[in-house]
Amino acid sequence: MGSDDAYTLTAAEALAKIRSGELTIEAYARSLLRRIDVRDADVGAWAYLNKDYILQQAKALDKVPMKDRGPLHGMPIAVKDVIYTKDMPTAHNSPIYKNDFPKLDAASIILLRHAGVLFLVADAPLLLPSSGKTTTAEFAASYTGPASTRNPHNPSRTPGGSSSGSGAAVGDLQAPVALGTQTGGSTIRPGSFNGVYAFKPTWNAVSREGLKVSSLMLDTIGIFARGVDDLELVSDAFALRDDEPSHFNGIKGARFALCKTVVWPIAGEGTRNAIARAVDILRAQGAEVDEIDLPAEFDNLPRWHNVVLQTEGETCFLPEHRTAKDQLSPQLVGYVERKAGYDHREQLKAMDGIAALRPKIDEIAGRYTAILTPSAVDEAPEGIEWTGDAAFCSGWSALHTPVVNIPGFQGLTGMPIGVSLVAGRYRDRHLLKVAKEVGKLFEAEGGWKRRL
Amino acid sequence: MGSDDAYTLTAAEALAKIRSGELTIEAYARSLLRRIDVRDADVGAWAYLNKDYILQQAKALDKVPMKDRGPLHGMPIAVKDVIYTKDMPTAHNSPIYKNDFPKLDAASIILLRHAGVLFLVADAPLLLPSSGKTTTAEFAASYTGPASTRNPHNPSRTPGGSSSGSGAAVGDLQAPVALGTQTGGSTIRPGSFNGVYAFKPTWNAVSREGLKVSSLMLDTIGIFARGVDDLELVSDAFALRDDEPSHFNGIKGARFALCKTVVWPIAGEGTRNAIARAVDILRAQGAEVDEIDLPAEFDNLPRWHNVVLQTEGETCFLPEHRTAKDQLSPQLVGYVERKAGYDHREQLKAMDGIAALRPKIDEIAGRYTAILTPSAVDEAPEGIEWTGDAAFCSGWSALHTPVVNIPGFQGLTGMPIGVSLVAGRYRDRHLLKVAKEVGKLFEAEGGWKRRL
């Protein structure tokens, strides 16, 4: 494979070639930029892309001696445009912030820059070549999709949201890895719709500093990639660690809980088939899969998630409402104006109710290797204005558990569908270890193949 | 009173004079700047002060027609230097961020700017005259005091921390109002030490966007003033509201719970006397004061608060640890390196344990007009390197309840001492209403008089 095709590599594969001298960072960047050139008109994943700046950084990174390089040296990463980066604008897909350029790096960005440029001298601000900013639904909070981003597997369909551009860019081989966020299902759902791995770590395991706040109790950073190795690379940079090493040692003898959740009745045929196939594959490999019903109190999660989302949104979007209400979507205006009528009493009941469920789900998850659960209602719906339903994700967002979307299945029209694995809080590394083995199986036997 | 003495006014008093045409905003600003000139060498409250810029803004605000003015038009406010302001640097009292100037307004700053310049045309960026940035302990998170800030009532003593400059500036009449933050006791304690009102609203009732994160579950914005009217003005700008109007109608017949808390054994003589005097004053006015013991599970709060503080600090300060460990205080390095040995299991036990107490304290507080509790161990200790103990505040910070420090008492050396009133979550406006009446009594009969 020549460097022309470098865009097809996972980050782990590309970094190995860079380390061996087989691939320069500049050639890698040029390959990705060519891919973007070819595909951008169809996919529209980028909110901001400064090619000259990317190449300038890539060349500078190539000049760093091998011995002085950090663990992610030269790894391109797409960044959802609600995460502050001091060298690129941050516009939140909102006209209010159209020309905003805060000179501030989010905590996650600081950590990634550091992993890429570990031994550069301090007065040479040569930075990780973030491939640019990917698009997002307004503030990562509204359901109004950015009309510019399309599903790379079928441009008449949504890539999901709100991390639309991040999911589409990785799904379309325009970036190996991307950062997104999740408040309801904004990482796991686009992961499923774009046929990629998507990882929502335990809430607050990665510092939220520098992500536009939509809901303090729900917002989490998310990571997209086309392999679990890449999720692990970024997890290393974020210092994610479990209390104990994972005892997982293969699918045979592992014990999975199938948790269809209270919203299962809305699951479409694609998701029902994917879950059935996933169970069959795991059992065929010698795993035990037990269907479980969560205790009845978990049935409150969809409503409680919505109450927290709207009432915290009231607080978070008050500044924009005060200063530029006419440029805010009706949905966010509705949060601030309490259109749903939720008062503080209901907010506290929801917050306290969810908080009481968290140790319970940890206890339940602790009995299994992982929980298997749907990622989305079905394959990506037609149209790009609506980014799809987060119903299968929002409960886990509220519970703060880590979740990984694993691709490999397909819907009735052949669009990708993923399923989720879930573990208890702060079992992120265990979950990735399980996801790596499960992912190999689902990608091989699930029925869907990436044709991009 | 001439405009020379305008610095002695509360914000509510000054705004009334500005509205009546008796005082210009420029004259008010000049009065405060003269006060700062005279006192700055002794107090050292300011991290950044651009006098020309303040006067330029003041003059512009004076030109705005009365009918076009917002509710806080011309109100000067000091801002703790961990809160982003797009027109001033933000340095967190850390050498890592010494020359940092993110072009970003915190949510609270957007709301205050808007209240000051409501009807200015959009292309004329004439701003609320924030009087500058006040000092803070490093990242509002370490106990290392900024050696520059001294207690205005006795420069050999600490003003408290971490909102050191905010408390000292208001206590010393250098600003009528200030914004701080509280994670342990960083608003209430400097309120007590500087002889001013200090208000920690319900956690997340005011958007935390744009405050440097130290602990997601604990950080709250705080407000300093020399009168409850001023706390109410800022609360209006922040749209703080209770579900129901307060039924409080005077001290007579009101019912207070005296809650000494599990850390009472460390209370000094000054605080013991203040609490005893407060109880006597309330009873003399016809209020009932019942001493209560919180259920035994609340005894875990000091330890749980510390576990959350340190484990969330591990996440929050990882970026600085990775990139500039040698410029981070040993305390924060210790958080990141888990010197205390707390693992995720202990973190979750503490977080879930505190979460379970929150509805319980709401229920207990709901039986009373307010809870009366100490604000600090005693009057401000000698020296300025250590900003004092947050033991009486940290439990309420963890419980997310609103707290108001009320000045009026004094310690053995005559330094100010305050006591706290606490209500259940989202009863902020009720609490302020009670604090206003209680404050009149304590200021009149508590024994301490401001001599600045």
GROMACS .gro file of N, CA, C and O in nm, chain A residues 81-92 96-106 109 113 133 210-212, chain B residues 84-87 100-106 110 209-210:
model
  172
   81ASP      N    1  -1.716   2.043   1.700
   81ASP     CA    2  -1.704   2.188   1.711
   81ASP      C    3  -1.778   2.247   1.832
   81ASP      O    4  -1.832   2.357   1.825
   82VAL      N    5  -1.782   2.174   1.941
   82VAL     CA    6  -1.826   2.230   2.069
   82VAL      C    7  -1.714   2.217   2.172
   82VAL      O    8  -1.735   2.239   2.290
   83ILE      N    9  -1.596   2.176   2.125
   83ILE     CA   10  -1.480   2.155   2.212
   83ILE      C   11  -1.377   2.263   2.179
   83ILE      O   12  -1.334   2.274   2.064
   84TYR      N   13  -1.339   2.341   2.280
   84TYR     CA   14  -1.251   2.454   2.253
   84TYR      C   15  -1.110   2.410   2.214
   84TYR      O   16  -1.050   2.324   2.276
   85THR      N   17  -1.063   2.473   2.106
   85THR     CA   18  -0.926   2.453   2.059
   85THR      C   19  -0.866   2.591   2.036
   85THR      O   20  -0.926   2.672   1.967
   86LYS      N   21  -0.749   2.615   2.092
   86LYS     CA   22  -0.698   2.752   2.088
   86LYS      C   23  -0.649   2.793   1.950
   86LYS      O   24  -0.633   2.912   1.924
   87ASP      N   25  -0.627   2.696   1.862
   87ASP     CA   26  -0.577   2.733   1.729
   87ASP      C   27  -0.682   2.722   1.619
   87ASP      O   28  -0.650   2.737   1.502
   88MET      N   29  -0.806   2.694   1.657
   88MET     CA   30  -0.913   2.688   1.558
   88MET      C   31  -1.038   2.753   1.617
   88MET      O   32  -1.058   2.750   1.738
   89PRO      N   33  -1.125   2.808   1.532
   89PRO     CA   34  -1.249   2.866   1.586
   89PRO      C   35  -1.338   2.757   1.648
   89PRO      O   36  -1.322   2.639   1.619
   90THR      N   37  -1.429   2.797   1.734
   90THR     CA   38  -1.527   2.706   1.794
   90THR      C   39  -1.663   2.773   1.782
   90THR      O   40  -1.687   2.877   1.845
   91ALA      N   41  -1.751   2.717   1.702
   91ALA     CA   42  -1.874   2.789   1.667
   91ALA      C   43  -2.001   2.719   1.710
   91ALA      O   44  -2.110   2.774   1.696
   92HIS      N   45  -1.993   2.597   1.765
   92HIS     CA   46  -2.111   2.528   1.821
   92HIS      C   47  -2.226   2.512   1.721
   92HIS      O   48  -2.340   2.494   1.764
   96ILE      N   49  -2.487   3.240   1.683
   96ILE     CA   50  -2.444   3.329   1.792
   96ILE      C   51  -2.292   3.328   1.804
   96ILE      O   52  -2.229   3.428   1.838
   97TYR      N   53  -2.231   3.212   1.775
   97TYR     CA   54  -2.087   3.198   1.793
   97TYR      C   55  -2.014   3.183   1.660
   97TYR      O   56  -1.904   3.130   1.655
   98LYS      N   57  -2.078   3.233   1.553
   98LYS     CA   58  -2.028   3.209   1.418
   98LYS      C   59  -1.881   3.244   1.400
   98LYS      O   60  -1.806   3.169   1.339
   99ASN      N   61  -1.841   3.358   1.452
   99ASN     CA   62  -1.702   3.400   1.431
   99ASN      C   63  -1.619   3.390   1.558
   99ASN      O   64  -1.519   3.459   1.573
  100ASP      N   65  -1.662   3.305   1.651
  100ASP     CA   66  -1.594   3.297   1.781
  100ASP      C   67  -1.463   3.217   1.771
  100ASP      O   68  -1.457   3.113   1.705
  101PHE      N   69  -1.364   3.266   1.839
  101PHE     CA   70  -1.234   3.203   1.835
  101PHE      C   71  -1.169   3.217   1.973
  101PHE      O   72  -1.070   3.289   1.990
  102PRO      N   73  -1.226   3.147   2.073
  102PRO     CA   74  -1.168   3.160   2.207
  102PRO      C   75  -1.029   3.097   2.208
  102PRO      O   76  -1.011   2.986   2.157
  103LYS      N   77  -0.936   3.165   2.263
  103LYS     CA   78  -0.797   3.115   2.264
  103LYS      C   79  -0.779   3.024   2.384
  103LYS      O   80  -0.712   3.057   2.481
  104LEU      N   81  -0.842   2.908   2.376
  104LEU     CA   82  -0.849   2.820   2.491
  104LEU      C   83  -0.853   2.676   2.442
  104LEU      O   84  -0.926   2.643   2.349
  105ASP      N   85  -0.775   2.589   2.506
  105ASP     CA   86  -0.782   2.446   2.477
  105ASP      C   87  -0.865   2.376   2.583
  105ASP      O   88  -0.843   2.396   2.703
  106ALA      N   89  -0.956   2.292   2.540
  106ALA     CA   90  -1.026   2.204   2.635
  106ALA      C   91  -0.923   2.112   2.701
  106ALA      O   92  -0.816   2.086   2.645
  109ILE      N   93  -0.815   1.839   2.483
  109ILE     CA   94  -0.727   1.883   2.375
  109ILE      C   95  -0.584   1.902   2.428
  109ILE      O   96  -0.487   1.865   2.361
  113ARG      N   97  -0.276   1.709   2.262
  113ARG     CA   98  -0.161   1.782   2.209
  113ARG      C   99  -0.032   1.730   2.273
  113ARG      O  100   0.068   1.712   2.206
  133LYS      N  101  -1.234   2.096   1.255
  133LYS     CA  102  -1.349   2.082   1.341
  133LYS      C  103  -1.461   2.017   1.264
  133LYS      O  104  -1.493   2.058   1.154
  210GLY      N  105  -1.381   2.281   2.908
  210GLY     CA  106  -1.364   2.327   2.771
  210GLY      C  107  -1.457   2.265   2.669
  210GLY      O  108  -1.442   2.287   2.549
  211LEU      N  109  -1.553   2.185   2.715
  211LEU     CA  110  -1.664   2.144   2.629
  211LEU      C  111  -1.781   2.237   2.661
  211LEU      O  112  -1.813   2.256   2.777
  212LYS      N  113  -1.844   2.290   2.558
  212LYS     CA  114  -1.964   2.372   2.583
  212LYS      C  115  -2.062   2.289   2.665
  212LYS      O  116  -2.094   2.176   2.631
  536TYR      N  117  -1.371   3.307   3.331
  536TYR     CA  118  -1.326   3.365   3.205
  536TYR      C  119  -1.401   3.493   3.170
  536TYR      O  120  -1.523   3.499   3.178
  537THR      N  121  -1.323   3.592   3.131
  537THR     CA  122  -1.377   3.719   3.083
  537THR      C  123  -1.305   3.752   2.954
  537THR      O  124  -1.182   3.752   2.951
  538LYS      N  125  -1.381   3.781   2.850
  538LYS     CA  126  -1.315   3.794   2.719
  538LYS      C  127  -1.233   3.921   2.706
  538LYS      O  128  -1.150   3.930   2.617
  539ASP      N  129  -1.257   4.017   2.794
  539ASP     CA  130  -1.183   4.143   2.783
  539ASP      C  131  -1.074   4.159   2.888
  539ASP      O  132  -1.012   4.264   2.898
  552ASP      N  133  -0.225   3.407   3.008
  552ASP     CA  134  -0.337   3.355   2.931
  552ASP      C  135  -0.450   3.459   2.919
  552ASP      O  136  -0.482   3.530   3.013
  553PHE      N  137  -0.507   3.462   2.802
  553PHE     CA  138  -0.610   3.562   2.776
  553PHE      C  139  -0.714   3.500   2.683
  553PHE      O  140  -0.727   3.539   2.567
  554PRO      N  141  -0.788   3.400   2.734
  554PRO     CA  142  -0.888   3.336   2.647
  554PRO      C  143  -0.999   3.435   2.613
  554PRO      O  144  -1.047   3.505   2.702
  555LYS      N  145  -1.034   3.441   2.489
  555LYS     CA  146  -1.136   3.538   2.445
  555LYS      C  147  -1.273   3.475   2.464
  555LYS      O  148  -1.341   3.437   2.367
  556LEU      N  149  -1.311   3.461   2.589
  556LEU     CA  150  -1.431   3.384   2.621
  556LEU      C  151  -1.493   3.443   2.747
  556LEU      O  152  -1.423   3.472   2.843
  557ASP      N  153  -1.624   3.460   2.746
  557ASP     CA  154  -1.695   3.502   2.866
  557ASP      C  155  -1.760   3.380   2.931
  557ASP      O  156  -1.828   3.302   2.863
  558ALA      N  157  -1.745   3.367   3.062
  558ALA     CA  158  -1.821   3.267   3.135
  558ALA      C  159  -1.970   3.300   3.123
  558ALA      O  160  -2.007   3.415   3.098
  562ILE      N  161  -2.157   3.667   3.086
  562ILE     CA  162  -2.249   3.706   2.978
  562ILE      C  163  -2.377   3.765   3.038
  562ILE      O  164  -2.426   3.870   2.995
  661GLU      N  165  -2.057   2.720   3.327
  661GLU     CA  166  -1.977   2.736   3.205
  661GLU      C  167  -1.877   2.850   3.220
  661GLU      O  168  -1.913   2.961   3.257
  662GLY      N  169  -1.751   2.821   3.192
  662GLY     CA  170  -1.652   2.928   3.193
  662GLY      C  171  -1.585   2.953   3.327
  662GLY      O  172  -1.510   3.049   3.341
   0.00000   0.00000   0.00000
